Amino acid sequence: MDPSSTTALVDLVHRAQRGDEPAQREIIISYQHRVAGFVYAMTGRSDSVEDLAQQVFIKMIRAINGLQAPAQFESWLFRLARNTCIDHLRRQKLRRIFLPFAPEHEDVPEPSGAVDTEELDALRYAISQLRPQDRALLALVQEGRSHAEIAETLKTSVAAVKARLHRAREQLRQHYQSDHET
Amino acid sequence: MKPENEAWSQLREWAAAQLPPNFADRVLRAARAGVDAAPSLLSQFALGAATAAICFLTVAFFQARGAHEEDNRTIADWQQIASAADDSGLSQ
């Protein structure tokens, strides 16, 4: 089933809200890769992806009954993902203060893999130079969220989103090009 | 921006590869088992503040009780001294 079809998505969400486990599983399978990509863009650490993605989907299962507009499921899910990642980054920041030498704070280089390319390394570096709020903004745009949806998620105006997006893209491009050319 | 768009696709592909094949089943098992998502920062601060408040109240309670007992002992000692002084005054 292609969840991008709104009617099918609404039906799937309704079934999940009634506690239908196969429907919940289908939602997870349909969105897990996109959520994983979003989490990785926010945190920059592959060792955080599985744990945070799991947290996002557990929160989704527990809170889905409160979703009044199933057609807005995707915006709602990525809002959950963004908030989960922001909370995680804040906790990490606090832990750095109290446990400065903990192993999770070491800058461990990302393990190499089948999709290792210069472009990917350059993008990883560029994203890591941005503030978490700007990473979230760019990741939401990459997920196909409209400016209006992003404004709703961030509780701000569409004009503010456009301005911040423009600045974030400029910064990303500068860091991407500086790393890509070295 | 084209190389960056390709890089974003690669980034998603890389992140997706970090999930195990049975990820959905693991999530559902964890949700059924009541495994909590990580507590929010606010709830952690609230727990810390509540713990600190309980510690403070406990220390204040025992401090006050200890001071009260000390006062009672001091009063008893002075009463004893005063009583002894009265006795010696009477005896003279």
GROMACS .gro file of N, CA and C in nm, chain A residues 21 24-25 28-29 32-33 36-37 40-41 46 49-50 53-55 57-59 61-62 90-91 94 110-113 115 117 119-120 123-124 127 142-143 173 176, chain B residues 1 3-21 23-28 30-41 44-45:
model
  240
   21GLU      N    1  -0.289  -0.391   1.547
   21GLU     CA    2  -0.143  -0.403   1.543
   21GLU      C    3  -0.087  -0.416   1.401
   24GLN      N    4  -0.055  -0.074   1.277
   24GLN     CA    5   0.058  -0.003   1.340
   24GLN      C    6   0.190  -0.049   1.278
   25ARG      N    7   0.201  -0.180   1.255
   25ARG     CA    8   0.323  -0.233   1.194
   25ARG      C    9   0.341  -0.175   1.053
   28ILE      N   10   0.473   0.173   1.072
   28ILE     CA   11   0.616   0.176   1.108
   28ILE      C   12   0.702   0.141   0.987
   29ILE      N   13   0.665   0.033   0.919
   29ILE     CA   14   0.744  -0.011   0.803
   29ILE      C   15   0.744   0.097   0.695
   32GLN      N   16   0.964   0.409   0.858
   32GLN     CA   17   1.086   0.392   0.938
   32GLN      C   18   1.210   0.449   0.870
   33HIS      N   19   1.221   0.432   0.739
   33HIS     CA   20   1.341   0.481   0.671
   33HIS      C   21   1.344   0.634   0.669
   36ALA      N   22   1.427   0.746   1.016
   36ALA     CA   23   1.570   0.722   1.041
   36ALA      C   24   1.655   0.830   0.975
   37GLY      N   25   1.622   0.865   0.853
   37GLY     CA   26   1.696   0.970   0.783
   37GLY      C   27   1.684   1.104   0.854
   40TYR      N   28   1.893   1.093   1.173
   40TYR     CA   29   2.036   1.101   1.143
   40TYR      C   30   2.076   1.243   1.104
   41ALA      N   31   1.989   1.310   1.028
   41ALA     CA   32   2.016   1.449   0.991
   41ALA      C   33   2.022   1.537   1.116
   46SER      N   34   2.519   0.774   1.374
   46SER     CA   35   2.448   0.653   1.332
   46SER      C   36   2.413   0.565   1.453
   49VAL      N   37   2.055   0.637   1.576
   49VAL     CA   38   1.940   0.628   1.485
   49VAL      C   39   1.838   0.526   1.533
   50GLU      N   40   1.881   0.403   1.562
   50GLU     CA   41   1.784   0.299   1.597
   50GLU      C   42   1.711   0.335   1.726
   53ALA      N   43   1.477   0.639   1.669
   53ALA     CA   44   1.365   0.602   1.581
   53ALA      C   45   1.265   0.516   1.658
   54GLN      N   46   1.316   0.426   1.742
   54GLN     CA   47   1.227   0.343   1.823
   54GLN      C   48   1.145   0.430   1.918
   55GLN      N   49   1.212   0.528   1.981
   55GLN     CA   50   1.139   0.618   2.072
   55GLN      C   51   1.028   0.692   1.999
   57PHE      N   52   0.859   0.601   1.733
   57PHE     CA   53   0.745   0.517   1.699
   57PHE      C   54   0.670   0.468   1.823
   58ILE      N   55   0.738   0.449   1.934
   58ILE     CA   56   0.667   0.416   2.058
   58ILE      C   57   0.578   0.532   2.099
   59LYS      N   58   0.631   0.654   2.090
   59LYS     CA   59   0.548   0.772   2.121
   59LYS      C   60   0.430   0.780   2.026
   61ILE      N   61   0.271   0.533   1.877
   61ILE     CA   62   0.170   0.434   1.912
   61ILE      C   63   0.091   0.482   2.033
   62ARG      N   64   0.161   0.542   2.130
   62ARG     CA   65   0.093   0.582   2.254
   62ARG      C   66   0.007   0.706   2.235
   90ARG      N   67   1.942   1.802   2.382
   90ARG     CA   68   1.951   1.880   2.506
   90ARG      C   69   2.007   1.795   2.619
   91ARG      N   70   1.960   1.669   2.627
   91ARG     CA   71   2.011   1.580   2.733
   91ARG      C   72   2.160   1.556   2.713
   94LEU      N   73   2.354   1.846   2.844
   94LEU     CA   74   2.363   1.846   2.990
   94LEU      C   75   2.463   1.742   3.037
  110GLU      N   76   3.220   0.824   1.180
  110GLU     CA   77   3.115   0.736   1.135
  110GLU      C   78   3.177   0.616   1.063
  111PRO      N   79   3.125   0.496   1.091
  111PRO     CA   80   3.180   0.378   1.024
  111PRO      C   81   3.155   0.385   0.875
  112SER      N   82   3.246   0.331   0.797
  112SER     CA   83   3.229   0.335   0.652
  112SER      C   84   3.125   0.232   0.612
  113GLY      N   85   3.063   0.257   0.501
  113GLY     CA   86   2.957   0.166   0.457
  113GLY      C   87   2.944   0.169   0.307
  115VAL      N   88   2.732   0.311   0.122
  115VAL     CA   89   2.693   0.437   0.058
  115VAL      C   90   2.788   0.551   0.092
  117THR      N   91   3.027   0.818   0.026
  117THR     CA   92   3.075   0.897  -0.086
  117THR      C   93   3.124   1.029  -0.033
  119GLU      N   94   3.023   1.311  -0.136
  119GLU     CA   95   2.907   1.399  -0.117
  119GLU      C   96   2.843   1.375   0.019
  120LEU      N   97   2.830   1.248   0.056
  120LEU     CA   98   2.767   1.217   0.183
  120LEU      C   99   2.852   1.269   0.298
  123LEU      N  100   2.811   1.639   0.316
  123LEU     CA  101   2.681   1.678   0.373
  123LEU      C  102   2.678   1.654   0.522
  124ARG      N  103   2.731   1.541   0.568
  124ARG     CA  104   2.737   1.513   0.711
  124ARG      C  105   2.810   1.625   0.783
  127ILE      N  106   2.600   1.954   0.776
  127ILE     CA  107   2.487   1.950   0.870
  127ILE      C  108   2.535   1.964   1.014
  142GLN      N  109   1.337   1.842   0.339
  142GLN     CA  110   1.374   1.723   0.263
  142GLN      C  111   1.265   1.617   0.269
  143GLU      N  112   1.188   1.618   0.379
  143GLU     CA  113   1.079   1.522   0.392
  143GLU      C  114   0.953   1.567   0.317
  173ARG      N  115   2.518   2.535   0.239
  173ARG     CA  116   2.592   2.540   0.112
  173ARG      C  117   2.737   2.581   0.137
  176TYR      N  118   2.913   2.291   0.303
  176TYR     CA  119   2.919   2.178   0.210
  176TYR      C  120   3.029   2.202   0.108
  183MET      N  121   2.260   2.288  -0.655
  183MET     CA  122   2.220   2.212  -0.535
  183MET      C  123   2.209   2.063  -0.565
  185PRO      N  124   2.417   1.811  -0.636
  185PRO     CA  125   2.496   1.715  -0.557
  185PRO      C  126   2.444   1.705  -0.414
  186GLU      N  127   2.393   1.815  -0.361
  186GLU     CA  128   2.342   1.810  -0.223
  186GLU      C  129   2.216   1.725  -0.217
  187ASN      N  130   2.130   1.734  -0.316
  187ASN     CA  131   2.009   1.651  -0.316
  187ASN      C  132   2.044   1.504  -0.321
  188GLU      N  133   2.143   1.472  -0.402
  188GLU     CA  134   2.186   1.332  -0.408
  188GLU      C  135   2.244   1.291  -0.274
  189ALA      N  136   2.317   1.383  -0.212
  189ALA     CA  137   2.376   1.353  -0.082
  189ALA      C  138   2.267   1.329   0.022
  190TRP      N  139   2.158   1.407   0.015
  190TRP     CA  140   2.047   1.385   0.110
  190TRP      C  141   1.988   1.245   0.090
  191SER      N  142   1.974   1.202  -0.034
  191SER     CA  143   1.921   1.067  -0.059
  191SER      C  144   2.015   0.962  -0.002
  192GLN      N  145   2.144   0.985  -0.020
  192GLN     CA  146   2.242   0.890   0.034
  192GLN      C  147   2.237   0.889   0.187
  193LEU      N  148   2.216   1.008   0.244
  193LEU     CA  149   2.209   1.017   0.390
  193LEU      C  150   2.092   0.936   0.443
  194ARG      N  151   1.975   0.947   0.373
  194ARG     CA  152   1.858   0.870   0.416
  194ARG      C  153   1.886   0.720   0.402
  195GLU      N  154   1.952   0.685   0.292
  195GLU     CA  155   1.982   0.544   0.267
  195GLU      C  156   2.076   0.491   0.375
  196TRP      N  157   2.175   0.570   0.410
  196TRP     CA  158   2.270   0.533   0.515
  196TRP      C  159   2.199   0.514   0.648
  197ALA      N  160   2.111   0.609   0.682
  197ALA     CA  161   2.040   0.601   0.809
  197ALA      C  162   1.948   0.478   0.812
  198ALA      N  163   1.881   0.452   0.700
  198ALA     CA  164   1.790   0.337   0.695
  198ALA      C  165   1.865   0.207   0.718
  199ALA      N  166   1.989   0.202   0.674
  199ALA     CA  167   2.069   0.081   0.691
  199ALA      C  168   2.104   0.055   0.838
  200GLN      N  169   2.084   0.156   0.923
  200GLN     CA  170   2.115   0.136   1.066
  200GLN      C  171   2.004   0.061   1.140
  201LEU      N  172   1.887   0.049   1.075
  201LEU     CA  173   1.775  -0.019   1.141
  201LEU      C  174   1.782  -0.168   1.112
  202PRO      N  175   1.755  -0.251   1.213
  202PRO     CA  176   1.757  -0.396   1.190
  202PRO      C  177   1.637  -0.438   1.107
  203PRO      N  178   1.642  -0.557   1.047
  203PRO     CA  179   1.533  -0.601   0.958
  203PRO      C  180   1.399  -0.614   1.032
  205PHE      N  181   1.282  -0.430   1.276
  205PHE     CA  182   1.266  -0.308   1.356
  205PHE      C  183   1.121  -0.287   1.399
  206ALA      N  184   1.027  -0.305   1.308
  206ALA     CA  185   0.885  -0.280   1.341
  206ALA      C  186   0.837  -0.372   1.452
  207ASP      N  187   0.877  -0.499   1.444
  207ASP     CA  188   0.837  -0.594   1.549
  207ASP      C  189   0.896  -0.556   1.683
  208ARG      N  190   1.021  -0.510   1.681
  208ARG     CA  191   1.085  -0.470   1.807
  208ARG      C  192   1.013  -0.350   1.869
  209VAL      N  193   0.971  -0.258   1.784
  209VAL     CA  194   0.899  -0.140   1.835
  209VAL      C  195   0.767  -0.183   1.899
  210LEU      N  196   0.695  -0.270   1.830
  210LEU     CA  197   0.565  -0.313   1.882
  210LEU      C  198   0.581  -0.390   2.012
  212ALA      N  199   0.824  -0.352   2.230
  212ALA     CA  200   0.861  -0.255   2.333
  212ALA      C  201   0.739  -0.174   2.377
  213ALA      N  202   0.655  -0.138   2.281
  213ALA     CA  203   0.534  -0.060   2.315
  213ALA      C  204   0.440  -0.145   2.402
  214ARG      N  205   0.426  -0.275   2.368
  214ARG     CA  206   0.339  -0.364   2.445
  214ARG      C  207   0.393  -0.383   2.585
  215ALA      N  208   0.528  -0.395   2.594
  215ALA     CA  209   0.590  -0.420   2.724
  215ALA      C  210   0.588  -0.297   2.813
  216GLY      N  211   0.540  -0.183   2.759
  216GLY     CA  212   0.533  -0.062   2.839
  216GLY      C  213   0.667   0.004   2.856
  217VAL      N  214   0.761  -0.025   2.765
  217VAL     CA  215   0.891   0.039   2.772
  217VAL      C  216   0.869   0.186   2.748
  218ASP      N  217   0.920   0.265   2.840
  218ASP     CA  218   0.898   0.409   2.826
  218ASP      C  219   0.995   0.467   2.727
  219ALA      N  220   0.945   0.560   2.649
  219ALA     CA  221   1.034   0.644   2.571
  219ALA      C  222   1.116   0.723   2.674
  220ALA      N  223   1.228   0.775   2.633
  220ALA     CA  224   1.312   0.848   2.726
  220ALA      C  225   1.233   0.964   2.788
  221PRO      N  226   1.250   0.984   2.917
  221PRO     CA  227   1.174   1.091   2.982
  221PRO      C  228   1.213   1.226   2.924
  222SER      N  229   1.119   1.315   2.925
  222SER     CA  230   1.146   1.447   2.870
  222SER      C  231   1.236   1.524   2.966
  223LEU      N  232   1.298   1.627   2.913
  223LEU     CA  233   1.388   1.709   2.995
  223LEU      C  234   1.311   1.770   3.112
  226GLN      N  235   1.255   1.521   3.383
  226GLN     CA  236   1.378   1.493   3.455
  226GLN      C  237   1.411   1.606   3.552
  227PHE      N  238   1.393   1.730   3.507
  227PHE     CA  239   1.417   1.844   3.597
  227PHE      C  240   1.319   1.840   3.713
   0.00000   0.00000   0.00000
